[in-house]
mmCIF file of C-alpha atoms in Angstrom:
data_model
loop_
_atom_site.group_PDB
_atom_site.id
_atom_site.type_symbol
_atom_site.label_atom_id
_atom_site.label_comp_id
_atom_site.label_asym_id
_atom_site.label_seq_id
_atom_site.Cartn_x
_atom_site.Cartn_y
_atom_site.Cartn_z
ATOM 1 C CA UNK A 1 -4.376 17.302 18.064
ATOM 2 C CA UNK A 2 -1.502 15.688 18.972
ATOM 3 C CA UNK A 3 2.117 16.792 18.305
ATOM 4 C CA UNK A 4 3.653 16.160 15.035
ATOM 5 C CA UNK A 5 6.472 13.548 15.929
ATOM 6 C CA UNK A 6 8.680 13.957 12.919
ATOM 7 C CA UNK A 7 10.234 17.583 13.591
ATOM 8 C CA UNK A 8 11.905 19.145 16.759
ATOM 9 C CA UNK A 9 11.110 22.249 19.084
ATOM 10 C CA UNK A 10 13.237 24.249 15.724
ATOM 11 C CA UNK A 11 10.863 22.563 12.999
ATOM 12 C CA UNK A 12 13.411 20.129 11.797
ATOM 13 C CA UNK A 13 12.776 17.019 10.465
ATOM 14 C CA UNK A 14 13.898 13.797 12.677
ATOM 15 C CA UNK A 15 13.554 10.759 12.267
ATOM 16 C CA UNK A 16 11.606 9.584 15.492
ATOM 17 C CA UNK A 17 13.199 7.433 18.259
ATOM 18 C CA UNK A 18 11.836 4.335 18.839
ATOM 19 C CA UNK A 19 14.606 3.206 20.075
ATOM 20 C CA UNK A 20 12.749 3.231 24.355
ATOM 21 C CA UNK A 21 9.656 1.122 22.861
ATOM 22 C CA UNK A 22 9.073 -2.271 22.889
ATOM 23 C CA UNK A 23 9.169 -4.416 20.042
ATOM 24 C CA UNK A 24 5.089 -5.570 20.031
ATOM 25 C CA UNK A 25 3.256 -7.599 16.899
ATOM 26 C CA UNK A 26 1.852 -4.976 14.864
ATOM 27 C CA UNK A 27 -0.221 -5.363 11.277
ATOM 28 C CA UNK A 28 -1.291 -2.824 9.005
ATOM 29 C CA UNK A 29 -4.015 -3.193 6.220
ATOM 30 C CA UNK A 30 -4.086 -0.945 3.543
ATOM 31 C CA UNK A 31 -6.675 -0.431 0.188
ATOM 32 C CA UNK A 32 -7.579 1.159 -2.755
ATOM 33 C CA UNK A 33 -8.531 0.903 -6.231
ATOM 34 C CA UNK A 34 -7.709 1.450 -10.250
ATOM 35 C CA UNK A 35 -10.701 2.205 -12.536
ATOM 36 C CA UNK A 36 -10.040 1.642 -16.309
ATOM 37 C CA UNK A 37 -12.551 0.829 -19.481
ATOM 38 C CA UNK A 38 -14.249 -1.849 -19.577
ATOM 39 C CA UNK A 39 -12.055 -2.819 -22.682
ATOM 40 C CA UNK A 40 -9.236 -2.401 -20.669
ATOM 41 C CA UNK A 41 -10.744 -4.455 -17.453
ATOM 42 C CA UNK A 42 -11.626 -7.466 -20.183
ATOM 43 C CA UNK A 43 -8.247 -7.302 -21.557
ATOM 44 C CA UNK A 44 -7.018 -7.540 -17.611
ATOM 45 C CA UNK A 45 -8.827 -9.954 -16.490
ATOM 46 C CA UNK A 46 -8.851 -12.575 -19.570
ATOM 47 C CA UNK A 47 -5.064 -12.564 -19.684
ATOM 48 C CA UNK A 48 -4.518 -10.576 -22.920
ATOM 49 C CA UNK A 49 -2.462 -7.404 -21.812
ATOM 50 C CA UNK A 50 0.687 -7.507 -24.262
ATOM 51 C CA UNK A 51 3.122 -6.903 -21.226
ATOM 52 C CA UNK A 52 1.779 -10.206 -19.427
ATOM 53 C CA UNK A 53 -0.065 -11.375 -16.296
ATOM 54 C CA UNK A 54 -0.799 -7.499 -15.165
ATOM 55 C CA UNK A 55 -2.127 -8.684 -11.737
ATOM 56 C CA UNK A 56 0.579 -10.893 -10.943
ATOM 57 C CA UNK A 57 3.160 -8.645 -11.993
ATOM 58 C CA UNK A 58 1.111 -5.941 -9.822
ATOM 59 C CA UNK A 59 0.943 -8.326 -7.443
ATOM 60 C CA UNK A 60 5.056 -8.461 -6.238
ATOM 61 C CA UNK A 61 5.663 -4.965 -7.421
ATOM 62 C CA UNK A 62 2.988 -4.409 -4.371
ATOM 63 C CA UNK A 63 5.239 -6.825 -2.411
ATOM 64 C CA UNK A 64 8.475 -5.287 -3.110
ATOM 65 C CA UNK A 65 6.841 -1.327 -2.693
ATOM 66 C CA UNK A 66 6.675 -2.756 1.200
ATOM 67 C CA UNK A 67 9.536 -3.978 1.469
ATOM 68 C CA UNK A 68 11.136 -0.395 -0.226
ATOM 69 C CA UNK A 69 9.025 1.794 2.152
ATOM 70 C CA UNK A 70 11.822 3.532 3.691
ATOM 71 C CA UNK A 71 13.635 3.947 0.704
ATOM 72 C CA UNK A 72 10.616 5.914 -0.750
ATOM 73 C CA UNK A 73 9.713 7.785 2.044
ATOM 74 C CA UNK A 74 12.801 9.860 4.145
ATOM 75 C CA UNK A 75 11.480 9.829 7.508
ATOM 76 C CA UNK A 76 9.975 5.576 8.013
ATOM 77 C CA UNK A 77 12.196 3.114 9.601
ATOM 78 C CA UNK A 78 13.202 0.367 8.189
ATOM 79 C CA UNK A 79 11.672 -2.526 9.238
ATOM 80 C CA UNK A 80 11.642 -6.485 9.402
ATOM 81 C CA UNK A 81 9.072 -7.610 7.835
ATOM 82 C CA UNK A 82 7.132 -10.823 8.584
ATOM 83 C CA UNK A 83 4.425 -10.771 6.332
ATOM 84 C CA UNK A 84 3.288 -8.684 3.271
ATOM 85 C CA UNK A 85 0.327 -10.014 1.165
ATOM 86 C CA UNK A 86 -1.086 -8.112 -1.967
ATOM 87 C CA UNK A 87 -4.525 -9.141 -3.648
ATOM 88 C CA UNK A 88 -6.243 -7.551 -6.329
ATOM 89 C CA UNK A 89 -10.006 -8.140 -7.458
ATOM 90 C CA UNK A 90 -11.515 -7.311 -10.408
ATOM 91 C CA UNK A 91 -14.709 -5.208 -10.090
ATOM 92 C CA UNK A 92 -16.668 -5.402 -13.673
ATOM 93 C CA UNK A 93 -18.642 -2.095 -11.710
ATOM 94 C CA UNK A 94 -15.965 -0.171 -11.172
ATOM 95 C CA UNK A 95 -14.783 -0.951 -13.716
ATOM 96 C CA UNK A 96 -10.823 -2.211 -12.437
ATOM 97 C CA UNK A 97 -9.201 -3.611 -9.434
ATOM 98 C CA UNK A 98 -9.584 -3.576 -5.839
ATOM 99 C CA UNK A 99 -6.280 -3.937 -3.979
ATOM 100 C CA UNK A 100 -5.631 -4.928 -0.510
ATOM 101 C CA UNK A 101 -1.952 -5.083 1.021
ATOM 102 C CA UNK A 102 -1.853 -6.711 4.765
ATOM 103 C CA UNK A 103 1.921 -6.042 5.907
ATOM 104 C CA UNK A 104 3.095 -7.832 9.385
ATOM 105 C CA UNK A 105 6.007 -7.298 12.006
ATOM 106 C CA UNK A 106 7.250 -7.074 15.395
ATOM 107 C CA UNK A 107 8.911 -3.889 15.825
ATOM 108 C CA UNK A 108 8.716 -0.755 17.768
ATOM 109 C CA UNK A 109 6.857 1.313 15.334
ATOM 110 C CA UNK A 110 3.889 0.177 12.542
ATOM 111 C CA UNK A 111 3.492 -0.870 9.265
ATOM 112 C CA UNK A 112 0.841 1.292 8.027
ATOM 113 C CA UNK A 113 3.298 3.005 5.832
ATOM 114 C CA UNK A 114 4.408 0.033 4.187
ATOM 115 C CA UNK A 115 0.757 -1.081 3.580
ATOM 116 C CA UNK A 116 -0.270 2.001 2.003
ATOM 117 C CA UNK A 117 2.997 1.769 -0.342
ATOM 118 C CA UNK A 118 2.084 -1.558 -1.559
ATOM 119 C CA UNK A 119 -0.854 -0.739 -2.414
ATOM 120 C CA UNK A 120 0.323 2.529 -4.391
ATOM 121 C CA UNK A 121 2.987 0.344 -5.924
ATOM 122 C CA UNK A 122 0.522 -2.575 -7.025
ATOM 123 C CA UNK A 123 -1.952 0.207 -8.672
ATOM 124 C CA UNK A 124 1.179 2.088 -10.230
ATOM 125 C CA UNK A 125 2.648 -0.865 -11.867
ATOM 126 C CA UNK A 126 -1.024 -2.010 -13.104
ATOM 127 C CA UNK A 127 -1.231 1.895 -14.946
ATOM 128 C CA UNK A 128 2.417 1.262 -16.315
ATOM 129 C CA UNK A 129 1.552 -2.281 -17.978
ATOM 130 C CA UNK A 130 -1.394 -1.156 -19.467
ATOM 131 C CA UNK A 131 -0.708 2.860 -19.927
ATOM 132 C CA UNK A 132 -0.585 2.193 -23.893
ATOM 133 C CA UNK A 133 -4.233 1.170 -24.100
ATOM 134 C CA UNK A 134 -6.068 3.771 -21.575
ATOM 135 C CA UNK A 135 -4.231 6.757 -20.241
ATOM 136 C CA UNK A 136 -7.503 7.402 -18.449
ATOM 137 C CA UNK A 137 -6.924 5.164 -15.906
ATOM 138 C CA UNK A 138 -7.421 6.621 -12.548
ATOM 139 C CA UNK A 139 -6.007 5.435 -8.625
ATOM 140 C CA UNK A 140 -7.935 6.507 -6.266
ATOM 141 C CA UNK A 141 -9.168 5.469 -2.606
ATOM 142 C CA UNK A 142 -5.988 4.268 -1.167
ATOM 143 C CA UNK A 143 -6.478 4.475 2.705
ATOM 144 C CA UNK A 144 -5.462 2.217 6.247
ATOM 145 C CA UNK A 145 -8.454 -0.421 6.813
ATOM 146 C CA UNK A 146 -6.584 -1.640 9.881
ATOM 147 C CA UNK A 147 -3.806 -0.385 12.232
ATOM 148 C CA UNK A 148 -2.784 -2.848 15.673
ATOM 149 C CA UNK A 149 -0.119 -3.283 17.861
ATOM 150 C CA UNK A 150 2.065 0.046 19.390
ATOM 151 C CA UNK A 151 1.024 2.261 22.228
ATOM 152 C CA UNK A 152 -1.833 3.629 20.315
ATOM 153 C CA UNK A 153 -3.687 0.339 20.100
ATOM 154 C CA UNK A 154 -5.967 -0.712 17.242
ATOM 155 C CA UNK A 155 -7.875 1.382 14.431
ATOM 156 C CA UNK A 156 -10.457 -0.220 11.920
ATOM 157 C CA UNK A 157 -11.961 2.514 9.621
ATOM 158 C CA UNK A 158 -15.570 3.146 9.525
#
């Protein structure tokens, strides 16, 4: 196992330095999902939810959870980002949403982070617009589909 980057040889928490690596392209992709009633998925996906366009709305709060990353969590750099894409599908089996962030940059460290967040974010805000109607919504599943760029090369899970 390899060592855990983010303390020092006292068990502190750093921030890692990147600051030696190169800048390289790197892309994350990140998924998950939101299961809900069926009532609740029809009410979704025809456009009725009181609060408005729930995936759209999902949609840029998934957007702006990547660009927020390291505001949210202490120890990820901020980064530029060049790309961050959110789409959600409806699944009448599941019932709910799929979601799948895709977050871009050139920088010294990677984006899976930030793809991960949107994802949380997008699910999140879908549970807050529609909490009033099914508190038994549940998240679930959200995991990195694709890591490239950086020293440690590409990852596509199985």
């Amino acid at each position: 196992m390899p060592d855990l980057t983010h303390f020092d040889a006292a068990g502190n928490a750093v921030m890692v330095d990147v600051s030696d690596k190169p800048g390289t392209a790197r892309i994350a992709t990140a998924e998950g999902h939101i299961s809900m009633s069926p009532q609740t998925f029809d009410m979704i996906t025809k456009g009725h939810a009181k609060k408005g366009d729930v995936m759209s709305v999902a949609q840029l709060a998934g957007i702006m959870g990547a660009k927020k990353t390291p505001d949210l969590i202490p120890l990820c750099h901020p980064l530029p980002l060049s790309k961050v894409s959110v789409e959600l599908q409806g699944d009448p089996g599941l019932p709910g949403l799929h979601i799948r962030a895709t977050v871009k940059t050139t920088g010294q460290t990677g984006v899976e982070m930030e793809a991960l967040t949107a994802v949380g974010v997008a699910a999140l805000t879908v549970f807050d617009m529609v909490k009033a109607v099914d508190k038994g919504m549940q998240i679930g599943g959200i995991r990195v589909l694709l890591k490239d760029g950086g020293k440690s090369g590409r990852y596509e899970a199985q």
